[in-house]
XYZ file of C-alpha atoms in Angstrom:
424
model
C -58.583 71.821 38.548
C -59.985 68.298 37.173
C -63.644 68.293 36.122
C -65.734 65.799 37.902
C -65.706 63.489 35.065
C -61.832 63.074 35.036
C -61.915 62.784 39.149
C -64.258 60.031 38.635
C -62.331 58.436 36.073
C -59.088 58.704 38.400
C -60.650 58.034 41.789
C -60.619 54.038 41.414
C -57.221 53.892 40.488
C -56.001 56.439 43.371
C -58.032 53.944 45.760
C -56.486 50.929 44.237
C -52.960 52.596 44.544
C -53.724 53.544 48.545
C -54.615 49.747 49.100
C -51.412 48.533 47.284
C -49.280 50.639 49.771
C -51.254 49.520 52.775
C -50.992 45.877 51.800
C -47.248 46.473 51.309
C -46.779 48.359 54.756
C -49.091 45.993 56.784
C -46.522 43.208 57.265
C -43.662 45.797 58.036
C -45.812 47.428 60.401
C -47.216 44.375 62.026
C -43.865 42.962 62.406
C -42.701 46.379 64.198
C -45.617 47.367 66.060
C -47.198 43.919 67.138
C -44.321 41.068 67.170
C -41.289 43.570 67.983
C -40.007 43.437 71.752
C -41.842 45.525 73.737
C -38.509 47.062 75.072
C -37.319 47.903 71.633
C -41.091 49.435 70.769
C -41.088 53.019 68.663
C -37.959 53.936 70.847
C -37.526 57.379 69.011
C -41.049 58.053 69.041
C -41.078 57.584 72.933
C -38.120 60.434 73.050
C -40.217 62.886 71.163
C -43.368 62.170 73.636
C -41.449 61.987 76.611
C -39.992 65.345 75.603
C -43.423 66.746 75.322
C -44.140 65.179 78.755
C -41.201 66.973 80.031
C -42.629 70.298 79.144
C -45.931 69.634 80.568
C -44.852 68.309 84.049
C -41.820 70.867 84.218
C -39.057 68.010 84.105
C -35.826 69.271 82.970
C -35.869 68.551 79.461
C -32.307 67.489 78.765
C -32.207 65.455 81.892
C -35.055 63.005 81.092
C -33.984 59.334 79.975
C -36.513 57.045 78.304
C -37.327 54.094 80.390
C -35.004 51.077 80.411
C -33.114 49.336 78.762
C -32.965 52.351 76.197
C -32.385 55.387 78.503
C -32.360 57.548 75.402
C -32.056 61.259 75.924
C -33.842 64.177 74.229
C -31.445 65.517 71.746
C -33.351 67.975 69.637
C -33.862 71.674 70.259
C -36.734 72.894 72.884
C -39.002 73.688 69.923
C -39.503 70.234 68.854
C -40.620 69.375 72.282
C -43.540 71.792 71.580
C -44.404 70.226 68.393
C -44.610 66.648 69.864
C -47.446 67.903 72.313
C -50.072 65.945 69.799
C -48.163 62.578 70.657
C -49.601 63.190 74.471
C -53.324 63.166 73.249
C -53.600 59.249 73.067
C -51.977 56.048 74.565
C -48.537 55.104 73.462
C -49.634 52.067 71.884
C -52.272 53.924 69.864
C -49.741 56.574 68.960
C -47.204 54.347 67.348
C -49.842 53.138 65.044
C -51.122 56.652 64.172
C -47.263 57.591 63.566
C -46.747 54.545 61.400
C -49.745 55.584 59.264
C -48.522 59.136 59.072
C -45.096 58.006 57.729
C -46.587 55.991 55.181
C -49.270 59.042 54.171
C -46.170 60.977 53.980
C -44.354 58.697 51.760
C -47.216 58.440 49.400
C -47.059 61.993 49.065
C -43.227 62.382 48.425
C -43.409 59.787 45.742
C -46.263 61.781 44.166
C -44.009 64.766 44.092
C -40.641 63.136 43.484
C -41.855 61.070 40.613
C -44.369 63.256 39.143
C -42.464 63.015 35.433
C -43.086 59.172 35.567
C -46.314 59.285 37.094
C -47.676 61.864 34.250
C -47.237 59.136 31.702
C -49.653 56.808 33.344
C -52.772 59.297 32.851
C -55.522 58.559 34.802
C -53.865 55.712 36.228
C -51.309 57.383 38.024
C -52.766 56.714 41.271
C -51.910 53.193 40.928
C -48.162 53.625 39.853
C -48.030 55.909 42.700
C -49.094 53.249 45.127
C -46.996 50.715 43.457
C -43.736 53.032 43.962
C -44.647 53.793 47.683
C -45.224 50.316 48.314
C -41.732 49.327 47.118
C -40.311 52.344 49.019
C -41.690 51.423 52.006
C -39.386 48.447 52.140
C -36.589 50.622 51.737
C -34.105 50.369 54.751
C -34.123 53.925 55.826
C -37.848 53.907 55.428
C -38.679 50.669 57.255
C -36.009 51.627 59.900
C -38.084 55.017 60.314
C -41.158 52.935 60.944
C -39.124 50.643 63.144
C -37.861 53.227 65.521
C -41.034 55.698 64.997
C -38.597 58.114 63.205
C -39.043 61.868 62.186
C -37.473 61.567 58.943
C -40.685 61.461 56.792
C -41.938 64.722 58.356
C -38.474 66.304 57.635
C -38.046 65.564 54.217
C -41.925 66.398 53.531
C -41.515 69.545 54.969
C -38.276 70.304 52.967
C -39.852 68.859 49.534
C -43.053 70.798 50.077
C -41.093 74.031 50.622
C -38.861 74.005 47.749
C -41.459 72.655 45.316
C -44.427 74.565 46.023
C -45.582 77.046 43.308
C -47.558 80.429 43.705
C -51.233 79.599 43.597
C -51.912 82.898 41.708
C -49.532 82.913 38.968
C -48.270 79.186 39.155
C -44.369 80.353 39.238
C -41.714 78.968 41.061
C -39.620 81.239 43.300
C -37.189 78.580 44.700
C -39.032 77.900 47.610
C -40.932 79.579 50.566
C -38.849 79.239 53.130
C -41.334 78.228 56.016
C -41.140 74.466 55.550
C -37.390 74.350 55.780
C -37.632 76.908 58.579
C -39.719 74.479 60.729
C -37.652 71.461 59.656
C -34.416 73.150 60.604
C -35.996 74.361 63.992
C -36.873 70.700 64.980
C -33.583 68.956 63.584
C -30.754 71.601 62.522
C -29.322 69.387 59.705
C -31.803 71.064 57.081
C -30.059 74.564 57.522
C -28.204 73.483 54.307
C -30.781 74.563 52.397
C -29.867 78.099 53.915
C -26.485 77.922 52.254
C -28.087 76.987 48.930
C -30.451 79.847 48.881
C -27.477 82.145 49.950
C -25.425 80.765 46.966
C -28.408 81.449 44.454
C -28.913 84.901 46.008
C -32.651 83.921 46.837
C -32.415 86.367 49.507
C -36.517 86.681 50.343
C -36.540 83.195 50.415
C -33.437 83.028 52.813
C -34.719 85.726 55.020
C -38.033 84.178 55.408
C -36.756 80.912 56.249
C -34.200 82.163 59.038
C -36.449 84.685 60.297
C -39.224 81.906 60.756
C -36.600 79.499 62.460
C -35.521 82.238 64.540
C -39.112 83.278 65.835
C -40.071 79.741 66.837
C -36.709 79.371 68.509
C -37.050 82.580 70.504
C -40.276 81.963 71.409
C -39.202 78.309 72.700
C -36.363 80.023 74.433
C -38.947 82.578 76.335
C -41.280 79.532 77.339
C -38.152 77.227 78.334
C -35.256 79.612 79.140
C -33.228 76.981 81.216
C -33.618 74.384 78.670
C -32.804 76.611 75.625
C -29.578 77.541 77.641
C -28.655 74.037 78.348
C -29.335 73.074 74.727
C -27.568 75.823 72.614
C -24.543 75.829 75.108
C -23.896 72.351 75.924
C -26.159 69.536 74.510
C -25.635 70.940 70.970
C -21.968 70.629 71.298
C -22.074 67.018 72.664
C -22.609 64.750 69.556
C -22.226 61.897 72.143
C -25.572 62.319 73.509
C -26.911 60.784 69.961
C -25.261 57.571 70.703
C -21.904 55.952 69.620
C -20.925 58.064 66.731
C -18.038 55.560 65.282
C -20.480 53.099 65.183
C -21.780 51.422 61.784
C -25.052 53.338 62.078
C -23.200 56.636 61.830
C -22.906 57.058 57.879
C -21.998 60.584 57.811
C -18.205 61.409 56.692
C -17.263 62.170 60.055
C -18.687 58.561 61.174
C -16.488 57.232 58.455
C -13.588 59.127 59.524
C -14.407 58.011 63.145
C -13.724 54.495 62.029
C -10.890 54.902 59.655
C -9.175 57.935 60.374
C -6.672 59.592 62.962
C -7.995 59.730 66.876
C -10.997 62.167 67.355
C -9.975 65.550 68.833
C -6.742 65.476 67.012
C -5.512 68.047 64.629
C -5.291 65.741 61.780
C -9.083 64.411 62.596
C -10.338 68.040 62.510
C -8.303 69.086 59.541
C -9.572 65.907 57.226
C -13.130 66.314 58.511
C -13.121 69.907 57.624
C -11.640 69.468 54.289
C -14.164 66.821 53.615
C -17.001 69.019 54.421
C -15.554 71.852 52.341
C -15.228 69.596 49.392
C -18.668 68.237 49.557
C -20.169 71.896 49.770
C -17.826 73.088 46.728
C -19.277 70.140 44.823
C -22.977 70.362 45.926
C -23.685 73.818 45.912
C -22.954 74.800 42.357
C -24.762 71.429 41.541
C -28.078 72.598 43.407
C -27.560 76.123 42.140
C -27.692 74.612 38.260
C -30.786 72.937 39.246
C -32.313 75.792 40.424
C -31.632 77.573 37.319
C -32.992 74.719 35.497
C -36.161 74.972 37.225
C -35.673 71.360 38.774
C -36.830 71.819 42.685
C -37.238 68.049 43.255
C -33.294 67.606 42.124
C -32.507 70.638 44.371
C -33.840 68.898 47.387
C -31.921 65.579 46.591
C -28.688 67.307 46.147
C -29.235 69.245 49.414
C -30.451 66.197 51.219
C -27.127 64.335 50.461
C -25.170 67.323 51.512
C -26.818 67.197 54.574
C -26.315 63.522 55.122
C -22.789 63.557 54.278
C -21.425 66.693 56.139
C -23.686 66.508 59.531
C -21.622 64.956 62.424
C -24.073 62.304 62.695
C -25.875 60.751 60.078
C -27.906 57.460 61.109
C -29.062 54.974 58.603
C -32.736 55.979 58.663
C -31.616 59.579 57.904
C -31.266 58.761 54.269
C -34.698 58.909 54.049
C -33.765 61.536 51.601
C -32.869 58.771 49.303
C -36.709 58.578 47.779
C -36.413 62.056 46.466
C -32.782 61.152 44.818
C -34.223 58.081 43.096
C -37.153 60.193 41.791
C -34.944 62.896 40.605
C -32.582 60.289 38.882
C -35.345 58.432 37.235
C -37.204 61.567 35.674
C -39.881 60.309 33.397
C -38.333 56.818 32.745
C -37.414 57.351 29.259
C -33.520 57.282 29.644
C -32.552 53.860 30.308
C -29.263 54.938 31.945
C -31.166 56.792 34.482
C -33.666 53.935 35.026
C -30.767 51.651 35.548
C -29.204 53.904 38.004
C -32.383 54.590 39.908
C -33.013 50.925 40.085
C -29.428 50.210 41.457
C -29.758 52.806 43.823
C -32.918 51.245 44.974
C -31.590 48.264 45.226
C -28.676 49.597 47.522
C -31.129 51.236 49.609
C -33.080 48.153 50.336
C -30.409 45.605 51.145
C -28.765 46.156 54.391
C -25.315 47.023 53.045
C -23.794 48.866 56.153
C -24.540 46.079 58.348
C -23.217 43.400 55.796
C -20.202 45.412 56.014
C -19.995 45.114 60.013
C -20.238 41.356 59.742
C -18.021 40.948 57.046
C -15.523 42.929 59.173
C -16.179 40.806 62.420
C -15.871 37.596 60.495
C -12.401 38.318 58.684
C -13.509 36.625 55.469
C -12.923 39.241 53.079
C -9.894 42.077 53.121
C -10.548 44.683 55.518
C -10.390 47.459 52.892
C -13.574 45.340 51.034
C -15.375 45.292 54.205
C -14.780 48.722 55.270
C -16.166 49.969 51.902
C -19.502 47.812 52.346
C -19.685 48.956 56.028
C -19.587 52.854 54.839
C -21.854 52.316 51.818
C -24.476 54.899 52.637
C -21.604 57.586 52.394
C -20.458 56.191 48.913
C -24.308 56.366 47.921
C -24.667 59.596 48.928
C -21.622 61.055 47.020
C -22.353 58.852 44.004
C -25.845 60.136 44.057
C -24.412 63.541 43.902
C -22.229 62.460 40.728
C -25.201 60.797 39.263
C -27.102 63.783 39.193
C -24.716 65.808 37.882
C -23.813 63.567 34.945
C -26.999 62.282 34.096
C -29.551 64.913 34.683
C -27.608 68.250 35.374
C -25.307 67.898 31.810
C -28.148 66.707 29.820
C -30.210 69.690 30.385
C -30.078 73.506 29.197
C -31.338 76.325 31.194
C -34.622 77.429 29.816
C -35.394 80.742 28.484
C -36.942 83.338 30.339
C -40.609 82.460 31.175
C -43.685 84.484 29.822
C -45.591 84.596 33.033
C -48.574 85.152 30.518
C -48.449 82.245 28.391
C -50.627 79.895 29.544
C -48.613 76.949 27.596
C -45.484 77.755 29.537
C -44.044 74.776 31.440
C -43.215 76.882 34.350
C -47.290 77.187 34.922
C -47.270 73.383 35.676
C -47.609 72.899 39.498
C -45.695 70.392 41.697
C -48.401 68.573 43.506
C -48.729 64.964 44.056
C -49.733 63.129 41.163
C -53.222 62.202 41.563
C -54.878 58.842 40.077
């Protein structure tokens, strides 16, 4: 724990960093929360809020639709509706601002964890550096779209990052995760369940059992409280990805989304086979990579790999689901001393800043470039995720050697370092 003198030295830089983030985020928030068309205002946040309202009023959860012109259904497990209860405590116009501030605060925290090796180099000025990085991160397309729609991605990524990177308060050792954060994230949005495959692959049975048990517990409680809605979700709504929107549109950047745009007809044997083979290929490459980072004691890189895996293999991965990209950039960048890693991290950030999928869609509609080129650009986030896995392997995993077995009694052991966000 820092002494009072150190805290006093860091505090001004922390405040300055927060102000930098706030100044960067304010124009974005103003655009989407003040000048944006009212019919498109925080449309995904409205889904969460109306789900909670349906539970309170007794309205059938999976029959609700938000108001026109969106008419969006509730697409999450019943447990998610219970977690949205706090959204009912204030007018929706207020909740939209609160949710935006929460997303920015979680971005700040995620930057502190994912970029910690770099931030350490700034000493007591780390808070300012953290603010500058977060200020840039808020303009990445997946993050800004999260603010635009009032999305939950920041919460999901933060829960998984907190879970996997946390260390024992008593010993300072890392046990691969606690399982609880991933369990809650999975009970809300299913896709973080890929972390369970990782823990099984690395034989972290205690963490796996804790995570599955926690997710099962909250799901059973939700089933007990909402038996009809739970039966509807697990036997019907879950099996209908069409409830999420047009799966073949540009917004869906998962491998299945790409295949819907390029491949054989959905429902055909060829489609099922190709999609299955792509999922198997991603898992065959990603799980050993995540295991290597686990053995290297690189939990941020573990989260980066599994986030990209979930993005690729999920039936539907919207552009804003690439919020995992913040963690990937931090894992690739490291401490900023390797020029190749810096260059790749900057390139990755630029590609998430520009609107490449939509550029590709416009190119496809305009017929100004060959169809193949337009398709490559349109499907750029799938390429980004796949290339991120490759970069993590070539630039990070291959360059490191597994550390020797740590001596838990050695106070100088690096394993004793915590992974809390950098403080100013």
